[in-house]
XYZ file of C-alpha atoms in Angstrom:
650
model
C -69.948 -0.404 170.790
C -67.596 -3.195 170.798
C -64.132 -2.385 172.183
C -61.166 -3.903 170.009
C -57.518 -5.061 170.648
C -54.982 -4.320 167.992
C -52.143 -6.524 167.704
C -48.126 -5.306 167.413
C -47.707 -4.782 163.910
C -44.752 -6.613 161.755
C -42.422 -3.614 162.184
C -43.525 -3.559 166.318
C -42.431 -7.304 166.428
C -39.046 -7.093 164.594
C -38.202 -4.291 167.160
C -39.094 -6.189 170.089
C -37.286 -8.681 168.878
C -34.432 -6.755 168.112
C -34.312 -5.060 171.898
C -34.735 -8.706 173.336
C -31.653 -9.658 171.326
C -29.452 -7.285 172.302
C -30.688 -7.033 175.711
C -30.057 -10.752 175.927
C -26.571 -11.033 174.462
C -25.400 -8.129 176.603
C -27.073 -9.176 179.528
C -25.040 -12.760 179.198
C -21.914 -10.167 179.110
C -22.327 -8.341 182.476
C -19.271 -7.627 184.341
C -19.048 -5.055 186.970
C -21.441 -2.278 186.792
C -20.716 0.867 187.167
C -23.272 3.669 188.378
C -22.865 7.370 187.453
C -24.941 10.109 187.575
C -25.108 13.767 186.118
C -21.991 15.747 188.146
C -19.276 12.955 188.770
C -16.454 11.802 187.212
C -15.220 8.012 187.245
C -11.274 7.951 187.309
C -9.103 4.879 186.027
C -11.642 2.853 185.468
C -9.597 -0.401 184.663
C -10.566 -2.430 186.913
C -14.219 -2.501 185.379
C -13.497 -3.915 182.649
C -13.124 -7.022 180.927
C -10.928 -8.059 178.177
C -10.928 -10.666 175.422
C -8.341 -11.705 172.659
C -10.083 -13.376 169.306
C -7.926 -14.306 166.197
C -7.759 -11.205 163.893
C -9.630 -12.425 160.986
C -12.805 -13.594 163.481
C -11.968 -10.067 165.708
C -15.521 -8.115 164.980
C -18.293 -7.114 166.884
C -20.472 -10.081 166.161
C -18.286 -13.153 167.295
C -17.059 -10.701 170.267
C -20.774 -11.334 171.267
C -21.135 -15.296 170.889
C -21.511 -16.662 174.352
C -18.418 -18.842 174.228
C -16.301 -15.756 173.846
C -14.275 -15.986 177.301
C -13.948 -12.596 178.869
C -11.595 -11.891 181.402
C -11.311 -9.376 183.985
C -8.939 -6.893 183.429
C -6.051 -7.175 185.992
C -5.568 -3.281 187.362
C -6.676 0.227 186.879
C -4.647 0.639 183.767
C -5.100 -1.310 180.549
C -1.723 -2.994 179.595
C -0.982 -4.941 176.364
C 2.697 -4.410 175.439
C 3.655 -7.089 173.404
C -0.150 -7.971 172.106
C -0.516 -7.406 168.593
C -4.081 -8.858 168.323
C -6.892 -6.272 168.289
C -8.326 -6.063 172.158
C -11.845 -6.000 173.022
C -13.208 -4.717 176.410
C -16.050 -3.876 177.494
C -17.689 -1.839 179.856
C -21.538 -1.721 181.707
C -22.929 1.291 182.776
C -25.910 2.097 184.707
C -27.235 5.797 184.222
C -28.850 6.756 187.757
C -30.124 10.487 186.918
C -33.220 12.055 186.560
C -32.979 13.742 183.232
C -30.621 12.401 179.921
C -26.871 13.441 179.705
C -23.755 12.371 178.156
C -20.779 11.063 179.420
C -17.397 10.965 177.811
C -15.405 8.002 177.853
C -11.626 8.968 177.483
C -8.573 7.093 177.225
C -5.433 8.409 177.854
C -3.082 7.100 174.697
C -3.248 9.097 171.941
C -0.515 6.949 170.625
C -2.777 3.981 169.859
C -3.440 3.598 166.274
C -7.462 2.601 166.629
C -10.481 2.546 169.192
C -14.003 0.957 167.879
C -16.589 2.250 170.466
C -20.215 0.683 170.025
C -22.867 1.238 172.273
C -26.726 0.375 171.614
C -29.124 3.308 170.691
C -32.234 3.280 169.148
C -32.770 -0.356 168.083
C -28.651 -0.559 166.324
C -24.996 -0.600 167.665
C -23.585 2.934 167.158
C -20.020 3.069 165.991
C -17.488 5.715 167.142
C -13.807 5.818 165.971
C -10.527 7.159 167.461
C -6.808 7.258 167.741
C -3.570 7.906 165.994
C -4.777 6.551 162.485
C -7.918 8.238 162.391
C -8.277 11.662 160.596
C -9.993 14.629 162.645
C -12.784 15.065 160.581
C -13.364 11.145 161.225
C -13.410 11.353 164.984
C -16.715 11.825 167.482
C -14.578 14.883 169.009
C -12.203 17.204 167.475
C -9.490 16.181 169.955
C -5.916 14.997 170.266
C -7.337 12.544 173.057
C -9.139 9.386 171.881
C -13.001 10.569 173.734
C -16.520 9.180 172.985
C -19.698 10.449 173.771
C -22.148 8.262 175.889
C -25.705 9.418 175.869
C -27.348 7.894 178.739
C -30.893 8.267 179.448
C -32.281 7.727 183.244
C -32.596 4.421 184.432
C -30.955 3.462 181.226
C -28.531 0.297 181.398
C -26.028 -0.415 178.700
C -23.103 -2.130 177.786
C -20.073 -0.846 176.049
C -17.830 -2.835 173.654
C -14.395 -1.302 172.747
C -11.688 -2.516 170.185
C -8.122 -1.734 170.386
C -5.384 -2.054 167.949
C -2.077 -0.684 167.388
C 1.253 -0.741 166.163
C 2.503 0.678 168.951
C 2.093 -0.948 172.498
C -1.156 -0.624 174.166
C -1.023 1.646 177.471
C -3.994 3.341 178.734
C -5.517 4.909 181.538
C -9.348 4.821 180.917
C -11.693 7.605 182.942
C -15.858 8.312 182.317
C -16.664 11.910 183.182
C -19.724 13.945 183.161
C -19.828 16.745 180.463
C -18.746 19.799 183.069
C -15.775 17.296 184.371
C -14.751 16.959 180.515
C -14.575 19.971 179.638
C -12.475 20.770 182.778
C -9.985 18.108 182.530
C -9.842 19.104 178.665
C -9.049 22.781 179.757
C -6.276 22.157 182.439
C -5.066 18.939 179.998
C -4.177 22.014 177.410
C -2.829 24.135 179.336
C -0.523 21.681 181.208
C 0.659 20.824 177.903
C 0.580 24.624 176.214
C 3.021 24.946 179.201
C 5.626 22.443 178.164
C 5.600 22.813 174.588
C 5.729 27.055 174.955
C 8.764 26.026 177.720
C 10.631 23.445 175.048
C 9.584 26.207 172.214
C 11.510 28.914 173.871
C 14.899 26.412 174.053
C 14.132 25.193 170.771
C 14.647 28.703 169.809
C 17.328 29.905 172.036
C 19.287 26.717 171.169
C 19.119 27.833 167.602
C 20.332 31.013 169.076
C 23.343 29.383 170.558
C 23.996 27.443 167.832
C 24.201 29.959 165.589
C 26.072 32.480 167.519
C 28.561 30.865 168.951
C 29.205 27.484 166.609
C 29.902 25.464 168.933
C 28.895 21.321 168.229
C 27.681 20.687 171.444
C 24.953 23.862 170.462
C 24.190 22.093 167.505
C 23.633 18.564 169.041
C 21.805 19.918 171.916
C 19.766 21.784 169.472
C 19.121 18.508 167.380
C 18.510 16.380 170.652
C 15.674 18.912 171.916
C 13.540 18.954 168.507
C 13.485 15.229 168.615
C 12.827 15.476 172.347
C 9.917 17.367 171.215
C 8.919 15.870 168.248
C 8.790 12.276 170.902
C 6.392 14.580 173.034
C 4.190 15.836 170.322
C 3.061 12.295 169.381
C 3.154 10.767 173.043
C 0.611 13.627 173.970
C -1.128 13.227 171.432
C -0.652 16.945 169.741
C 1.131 15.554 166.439
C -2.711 14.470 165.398
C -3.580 17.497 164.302
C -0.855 17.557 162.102
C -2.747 15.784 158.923
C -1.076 15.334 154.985
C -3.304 13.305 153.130
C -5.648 10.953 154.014
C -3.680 8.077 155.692
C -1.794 8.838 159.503
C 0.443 5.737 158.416
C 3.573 7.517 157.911
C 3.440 8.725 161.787
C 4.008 5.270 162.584
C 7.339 5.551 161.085
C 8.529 8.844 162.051
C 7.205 8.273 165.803
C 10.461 5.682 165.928
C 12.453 7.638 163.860
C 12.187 10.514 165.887
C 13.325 8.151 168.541
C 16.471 6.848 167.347
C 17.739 10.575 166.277
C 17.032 11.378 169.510
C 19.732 8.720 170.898
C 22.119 9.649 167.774
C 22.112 13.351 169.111
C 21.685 12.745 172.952
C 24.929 10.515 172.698
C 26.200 13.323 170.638
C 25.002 16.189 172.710
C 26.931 13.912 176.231
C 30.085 13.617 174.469
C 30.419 16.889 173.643
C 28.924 18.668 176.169
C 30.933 16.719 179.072
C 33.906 16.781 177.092
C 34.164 13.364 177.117
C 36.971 12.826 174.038
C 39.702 14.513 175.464
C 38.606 13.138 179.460
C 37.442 9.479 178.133
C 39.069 8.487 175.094
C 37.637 4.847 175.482
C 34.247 6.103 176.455
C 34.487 8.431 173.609
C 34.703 5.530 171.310
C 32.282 3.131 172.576
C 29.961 6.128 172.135
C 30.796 6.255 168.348
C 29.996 2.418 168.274
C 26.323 3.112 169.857
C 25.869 5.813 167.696
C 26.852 3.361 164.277
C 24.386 1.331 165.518
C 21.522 3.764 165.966
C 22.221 4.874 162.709
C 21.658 1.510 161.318
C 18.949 1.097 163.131
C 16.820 3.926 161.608
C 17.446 1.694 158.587
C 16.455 -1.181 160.164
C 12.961 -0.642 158.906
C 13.558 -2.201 155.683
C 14.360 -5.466 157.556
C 11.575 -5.954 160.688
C 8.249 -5.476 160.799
C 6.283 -2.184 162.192
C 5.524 -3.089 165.320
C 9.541 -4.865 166.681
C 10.982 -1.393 165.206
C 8.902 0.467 167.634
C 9.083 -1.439 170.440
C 13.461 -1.537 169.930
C 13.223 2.360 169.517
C 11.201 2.984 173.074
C 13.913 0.538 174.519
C 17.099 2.169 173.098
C 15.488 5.500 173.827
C 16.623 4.860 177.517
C 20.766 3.859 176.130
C 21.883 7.718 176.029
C 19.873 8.656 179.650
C 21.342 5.735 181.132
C 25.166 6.285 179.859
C 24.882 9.830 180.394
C 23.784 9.674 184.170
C 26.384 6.866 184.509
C 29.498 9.097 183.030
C 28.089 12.716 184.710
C 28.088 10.846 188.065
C 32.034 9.412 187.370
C 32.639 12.787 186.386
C 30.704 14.300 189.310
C 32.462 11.768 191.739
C 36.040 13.258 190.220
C 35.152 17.084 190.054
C 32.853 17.794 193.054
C 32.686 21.685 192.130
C 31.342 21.316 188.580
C 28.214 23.345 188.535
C 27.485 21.988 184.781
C 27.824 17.912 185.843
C 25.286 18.692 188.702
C 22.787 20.569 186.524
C 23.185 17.549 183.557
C 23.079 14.679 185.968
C 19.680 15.803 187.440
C 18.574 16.912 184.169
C 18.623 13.407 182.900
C 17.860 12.081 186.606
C 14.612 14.170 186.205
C 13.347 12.492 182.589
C 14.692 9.252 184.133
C 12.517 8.908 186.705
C 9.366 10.661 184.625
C 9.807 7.793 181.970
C 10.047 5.079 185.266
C 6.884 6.484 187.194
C 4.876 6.707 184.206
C 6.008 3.026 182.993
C 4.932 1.948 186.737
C 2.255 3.553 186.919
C 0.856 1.901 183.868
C 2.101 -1.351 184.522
C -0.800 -0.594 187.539
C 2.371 -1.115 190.163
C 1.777 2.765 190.932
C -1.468 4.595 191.723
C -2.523 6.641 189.067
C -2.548 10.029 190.859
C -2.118 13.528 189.045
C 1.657 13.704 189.269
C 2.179 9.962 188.142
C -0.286 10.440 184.654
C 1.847 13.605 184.178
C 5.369 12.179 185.366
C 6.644 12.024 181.372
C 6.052 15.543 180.413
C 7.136 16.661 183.749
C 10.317 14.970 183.595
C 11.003 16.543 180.286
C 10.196 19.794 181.026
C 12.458 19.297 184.207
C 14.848 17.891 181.846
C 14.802 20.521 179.348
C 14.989 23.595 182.233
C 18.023 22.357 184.018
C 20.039 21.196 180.562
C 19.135 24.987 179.005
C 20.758 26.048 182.646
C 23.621 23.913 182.351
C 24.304 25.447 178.378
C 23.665 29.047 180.209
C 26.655 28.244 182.697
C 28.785 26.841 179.706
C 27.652 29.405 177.827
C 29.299 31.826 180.733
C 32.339 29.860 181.095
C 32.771 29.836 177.297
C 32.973 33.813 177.205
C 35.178 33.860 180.405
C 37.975 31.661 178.432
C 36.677 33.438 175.484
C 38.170 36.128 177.320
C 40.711 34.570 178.858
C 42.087 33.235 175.461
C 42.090 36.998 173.731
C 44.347 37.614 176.631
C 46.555 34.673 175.865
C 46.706 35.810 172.252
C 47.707 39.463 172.815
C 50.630 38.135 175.262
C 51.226 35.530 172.599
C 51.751 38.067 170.680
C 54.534 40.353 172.354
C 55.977 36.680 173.205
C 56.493 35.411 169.782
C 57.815 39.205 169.436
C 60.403 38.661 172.387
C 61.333 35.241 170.963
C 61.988 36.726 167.346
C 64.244 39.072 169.194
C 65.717 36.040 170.912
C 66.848 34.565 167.272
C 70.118 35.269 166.004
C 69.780 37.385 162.772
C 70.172 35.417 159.983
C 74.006 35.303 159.178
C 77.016 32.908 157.348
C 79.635 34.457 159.124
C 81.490 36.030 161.599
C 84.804 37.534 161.775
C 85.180 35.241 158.596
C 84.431 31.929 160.342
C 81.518 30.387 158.724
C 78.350 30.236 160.958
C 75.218 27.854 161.147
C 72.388 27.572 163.396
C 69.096 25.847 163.213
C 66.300 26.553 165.677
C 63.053 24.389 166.226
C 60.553 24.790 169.427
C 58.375 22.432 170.714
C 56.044 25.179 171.024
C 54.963 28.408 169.779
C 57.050 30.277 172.557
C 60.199 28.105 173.442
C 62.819 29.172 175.895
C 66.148 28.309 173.668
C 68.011 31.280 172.345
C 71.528 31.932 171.044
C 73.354 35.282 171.145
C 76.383 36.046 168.745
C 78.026 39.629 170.421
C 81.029 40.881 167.690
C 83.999 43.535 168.606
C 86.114 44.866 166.834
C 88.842 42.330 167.536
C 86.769 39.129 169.158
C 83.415 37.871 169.326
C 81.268 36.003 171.836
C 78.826 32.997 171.123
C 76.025 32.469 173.693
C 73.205 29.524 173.866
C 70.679 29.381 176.649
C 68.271 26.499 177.576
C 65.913 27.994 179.983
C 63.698 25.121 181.954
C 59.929 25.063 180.510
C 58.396 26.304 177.746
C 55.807 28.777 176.757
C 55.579 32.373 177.565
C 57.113 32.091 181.003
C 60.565 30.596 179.777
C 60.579 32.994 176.926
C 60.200 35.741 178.853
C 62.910 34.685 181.393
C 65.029 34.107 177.949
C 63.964 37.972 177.026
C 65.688 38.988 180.414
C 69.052 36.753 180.072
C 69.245 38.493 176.512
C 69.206 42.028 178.197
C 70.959 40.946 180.839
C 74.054 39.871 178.464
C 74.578 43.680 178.140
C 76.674 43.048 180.991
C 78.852 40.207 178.800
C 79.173 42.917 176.239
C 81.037 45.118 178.058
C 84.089 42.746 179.459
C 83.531 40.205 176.525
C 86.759 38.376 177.925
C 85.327 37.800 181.340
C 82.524 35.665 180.623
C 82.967 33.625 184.228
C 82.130 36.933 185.778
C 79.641 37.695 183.456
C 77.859 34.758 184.192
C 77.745 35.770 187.849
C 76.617 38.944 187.422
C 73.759 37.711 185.029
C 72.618 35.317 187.779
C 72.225 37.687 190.276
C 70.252 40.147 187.622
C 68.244 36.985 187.109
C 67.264 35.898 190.956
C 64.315 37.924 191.256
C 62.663 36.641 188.398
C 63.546 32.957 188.305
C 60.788 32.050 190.274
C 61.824 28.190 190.555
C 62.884 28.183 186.412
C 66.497 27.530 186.159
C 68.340 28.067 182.753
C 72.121 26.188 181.595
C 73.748 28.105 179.387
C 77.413 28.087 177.482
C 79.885 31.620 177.222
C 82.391 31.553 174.321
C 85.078 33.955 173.942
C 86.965 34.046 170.711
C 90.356 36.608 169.895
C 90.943 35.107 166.607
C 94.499 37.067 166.480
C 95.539 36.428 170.098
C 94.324 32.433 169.477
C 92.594 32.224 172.431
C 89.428 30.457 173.261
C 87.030 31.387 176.603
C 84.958 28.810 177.680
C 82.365 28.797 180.640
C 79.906 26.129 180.877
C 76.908 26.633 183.150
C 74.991 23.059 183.851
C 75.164 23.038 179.742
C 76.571 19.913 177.494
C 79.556 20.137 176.835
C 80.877 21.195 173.250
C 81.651 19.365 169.982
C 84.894 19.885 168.907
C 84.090 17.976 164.961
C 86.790 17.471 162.600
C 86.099 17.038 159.020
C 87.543 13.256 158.621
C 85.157 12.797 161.601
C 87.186 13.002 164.406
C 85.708 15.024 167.252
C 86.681 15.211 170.987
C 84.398 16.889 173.808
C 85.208 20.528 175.742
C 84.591 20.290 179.399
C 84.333 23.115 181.842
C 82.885 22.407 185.198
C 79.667 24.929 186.073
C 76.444 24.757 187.700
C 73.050 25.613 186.195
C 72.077 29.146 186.889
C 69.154 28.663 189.847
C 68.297 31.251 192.944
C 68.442 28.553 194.850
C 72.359 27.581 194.712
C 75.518 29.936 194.425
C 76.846 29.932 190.446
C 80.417 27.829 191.026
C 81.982 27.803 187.661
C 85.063 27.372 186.304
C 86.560 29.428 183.286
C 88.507 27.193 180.401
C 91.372 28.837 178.211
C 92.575 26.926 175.630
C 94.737 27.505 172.513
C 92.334 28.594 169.041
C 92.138 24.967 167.257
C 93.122 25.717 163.889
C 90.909 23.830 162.409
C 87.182 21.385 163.061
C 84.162 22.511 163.623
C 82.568 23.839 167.312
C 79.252 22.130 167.877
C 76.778 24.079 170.422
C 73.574 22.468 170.993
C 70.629 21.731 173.870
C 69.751 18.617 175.444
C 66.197 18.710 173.041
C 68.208 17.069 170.276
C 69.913 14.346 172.872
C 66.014 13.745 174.538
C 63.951 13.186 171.312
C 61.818 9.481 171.451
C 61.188 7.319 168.675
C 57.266 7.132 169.282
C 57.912 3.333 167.983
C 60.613 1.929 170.250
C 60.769 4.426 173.147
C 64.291 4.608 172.253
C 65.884 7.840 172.877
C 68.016 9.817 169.965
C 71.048 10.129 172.741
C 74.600 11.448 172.207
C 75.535 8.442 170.497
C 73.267 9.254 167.498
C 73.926 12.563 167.218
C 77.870 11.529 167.327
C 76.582 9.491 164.444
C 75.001 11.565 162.706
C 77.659 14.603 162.876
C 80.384 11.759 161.896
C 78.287 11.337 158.627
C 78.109 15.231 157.635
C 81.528 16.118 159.316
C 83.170 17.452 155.973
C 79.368 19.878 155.530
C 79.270 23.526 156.269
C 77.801 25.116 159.165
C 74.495 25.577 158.154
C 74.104 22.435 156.451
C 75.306 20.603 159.333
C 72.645 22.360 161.604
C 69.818 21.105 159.166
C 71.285 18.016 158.824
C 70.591 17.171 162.587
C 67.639 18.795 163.229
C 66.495 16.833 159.747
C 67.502 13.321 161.375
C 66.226 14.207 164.579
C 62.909 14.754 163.268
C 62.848 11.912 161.050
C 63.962 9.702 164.686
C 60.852 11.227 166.052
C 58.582 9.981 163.258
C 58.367 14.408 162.461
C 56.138 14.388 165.683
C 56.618 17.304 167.675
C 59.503 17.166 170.412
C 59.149 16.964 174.202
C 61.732 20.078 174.548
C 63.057 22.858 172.060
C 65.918 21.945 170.179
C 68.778 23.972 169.085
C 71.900 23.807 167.108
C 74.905 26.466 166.474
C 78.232 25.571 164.592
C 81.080 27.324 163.681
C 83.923 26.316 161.568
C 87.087 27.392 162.714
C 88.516 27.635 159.371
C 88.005 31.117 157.896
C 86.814 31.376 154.599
């Protein structure tokens, strides 16, 4: 029998022809080989590959191939193309050194990047694989946040890899090949690293609702605001906000990714001014805050007006603006209050995401190695960031309830204050012993230390007014003793020099460095006489109706622990007629907030000249009506009080 030779048929030759092809135009496009085998895993890989840049309308597989594509060899162990808005191609050559088949998964480390095209050679045509941001789950070789391919590699088997990149957003990636156990591995610890953080940030998230809500305070609300963008920002820069899917299109993440950014600077600015108190400690810093915030503001807008791509790349670079100004205005802080546990605690919580955001930036650029710590530096730095600021809103939270606290114990003492200075206040009254009577009283606080007295006998009466130095509770209280202490007045009302000595010697134990001036007036309307003592006080206002008026001097120190009481008692004859004119140095040391200028004796001279023919009373509002109107009806540096009587009974 005749042996005979068959010949390839048709179909054998086209798929010769088609191996020699591709083996030929990959062969031409050799770079750097790398060998793997079944059990290893190939770690920033950068450095293998190779990296061309085609116009985007000629950017496909088959002119990627065409031997006068130039290829160039990727610069580090990261891949790196910030401001390229080109699709990328690289590609990668692999030589499969095991006995039996296995596949390898090819994993970059962005899942920011809007789109990876993987094709590899099997079986006579170029398989296609897609990943990344913009592509749906159910679209993707591996139901994963990470953009991963499968490689099946036989033994002995040589192959090239082509990969296309393009984004939106810049293109950063670290790019690793590991064997199947290795992937699932690094896939396992990758989610729990991450399940970590996000159950960490959940926790605040939650307990700075908590805050918020309980204790309404802004700086709760802003920190609670600043953390869910925080976390938003996290969820797409691992990757995890891509199993989120509405619809069929990812585009709107491209827009919220920035978005998310900008409201994070609108309520980190926020969060800094409130939380270090920065209005009431920085008034300028306070407002060039309010300008950056405007402008973030406007630029969430902005997207009507540039393109994709600049809006993203502003947001990641005004992202750093509220990180920056808050570790610059902690540290002035921390450099002026040393013992501030809360500075310390926000200064190295935005220290902490600081240098996060700077190692993994480095590390990218390829300036820093790409070990464990630097691929997780971001997430670290967050989580760092988000532990010490929750401490720092624990210790606030603390010092909040302690003057919490504090203030309920202000208010009750408030309280019996404003009750002491009520008893201070002459009852209301027109008259006494048929000479009319006016007085007009206005604090500069809640709790002033002015008070007037009015004791009546039978056949005379006393007037009393009392300035005592300060204000709030402290004067009133020392005002709450004089009052009691007058008892001693009452009882020889026509000694009031030695009743002004015995009152400062009641008074020495509790003047504790206050000092008070104070005026004693003794009237015997059927005797004519008038009593005057003057202790450190003006002296009076004698005001006749035409407008006339002449002062009453009597010499007298203030009452002080510190030096004896020498006083001098005045008698003069009852004027039959005018106007007395008591009053504290409040009305004379009111400011025009305009001029600086000070109301002075001169304009209340003026002013009583004006009114001299009123009443008592009216006179009293009168004054304290100009005075307020000098002062622009701002509130006055000291208490101010008026008492007149008319010397001509009604």
């Amino acid at each position: 029998m005749k042996k005979s030779c068959s010949l390839p048929s048709n179909s054998h030759k086209l798929s010769y022809a088609v191996m020699a092809i591709l083996f030929l135009s990959t062969f031409s496009l050799f770079g750097e080989t790398i060998s793997v085998s079944e059990g290893s895993k190939y770690t920033h890989i950068g450095e293998y590959l190779e990296y061309a840049i085609l116009p985007k309308e000629n950017s496909d597989l088959s002119n990627i191939q065409k031997a006068e594509t130039v290829w160039q060899k990727n610069p580090g162990k990261t891949i790196s193309f910030s401001k390229e808005r080109r699709p990328v191609w690289f590609k990668l050559h692999l030589s499969y050194k095991g006995n039996v088949p296995h596949t390898f998964y090819l994993i970059f480390s962005s899942p920011v990047v809007d789109l990876f095209e993987l094709y590899y050679p099997y079986k006579d045509k170029w398989i296609k694989m897609n990943s990344g941001e913009q592509v749906l789950q159910k679209d993707k070789p591996i139901y994963s946040h990470l953009p991963a391919f499968p490689l099946y590699l036989s033994p002995g088997e040589e192959t090239t890899v082509f990969i296309k990149i393009e984004s939106s957003n810049p293109i950063f990636n670290f790019v690793s090949l590991y064997d199947t156990r290795s992937f699932l591995a690094y896939s396992k610890k990758n989610d729990i690293v991450f399940a970590a953080y996000f159950g960490a940030g959940g926790f605040m998230f939650v307990y700075s609702l908590f805050l918020a809500y309980s204790l309404r305070y802004k700086q709760f609300y802003f920190y609670f605001f600043y953390l869910s963008t925080i976390l938003l920002i996290n969820l797409y820069s691992t990757g995890f906000m891509q199993y989120v899917e509405i619809g069929d299109s990812h585009t709107w993440k491209n827009y919220l990714f920035p978005i998310a950014i900008y409201f994070s600077c609108i309520f980190g600015l926020l969060f800094t001014s409130e939380f270090l108190n920065i209005p009431k400690k920085s008034p300028k810093m306070h407002k060039l805050i309010k300008v950056l915030v405007i402008i973030s503001i406007i630029m969430v807008f902005s997207i009507l007006f540039i393109d994709l791509r600049s809006y993203i790349h502003i947001a990641v670079l005004i992202v750093m603006i509220p990180i920056l100004l808050g570790l610059f205005i902690s540290f002035y802080f921390l450099m002026q209050n040393k013992r501030n546990l809360e500075n310390y605690l926000f200064f190295f919580a935005l220290s902490s995401v600081l240098v996060g955001a700077s190692v993994n930036t480095l590390t990218i650029q390829g300036l820093v190695q790409p070990t464990l710590f630097a691929m997780y530096s971001l997430p670290l730095g967050s989580t760092m960031e988000i532990f010490l600021l929750g401490t720092a809103l624990m210790v606030k939270v603390r010092q909040l309830r302690k003057d919490t606290e504090n203030k309920r114990e202000i208010d009750i003492q408030l309280k019996v204050a404003r009750q002491l200075q009520k008893d201070l206040l002459p009852k209301a009254r027109t008259s006494i012993k048929g000479y009319p009577l006016g007085f007009r009283y206005m604090p500069t606080s809640e709790i002033g230390g002015d008070f007037v007295q009015i004791i009546e006998k039978e056949d005379c009466f006393g007037l009393f007014l009392c300035d005592v130095s300060g204000h709030g509770i402290p004067a009133a209280i020392i005002a709450s003793m004089t009052k009691v202490s007058l008892q001693i007045w009452a009882d020889k009302l026509d000694e009031p020099a030695l009743a002004a000595q015995k009152i400062r010697l009641s008074l020495l134990e509790s003047l504790s460095g206050n000092f008070l001036t104070a005026v004693f007036i003794y009237i015997h309307p059927e005797k004519k006489i008038l009593k005057f003592v003057n202790a450190g006080h003006h002296p009076l206002i004698l005001l006749q109706s035409n407008g006339e008026y002449e002062y009453i001097y009597s010499q007298g120190r203030a009452i002080t622990e510190y030096m004896p009481l020498e006083i001098k008692e005045l008698t003069i004859p009852l004027p039959k007629s005018g106007t007395l004119i008591l009053y504290t140095d409040g009305i004379l040391e009111s400011r025009n907030p305009t001029t600086g200028v000070l109301f002075g004796e001169e304009g209340l001279i003026d002013v009583l000249q004006k009114i001299s023919n009123l009443d008592p009373q009216t006179i009293c509002d009168q004054v304290t009506s100009e005075v307020s109107r000098f002062q622009k009806y701002k509130r006055a540096a000291d208490d101010i009080t008026i008492l007149a009587l008319n010397l001509t009974k009604e």
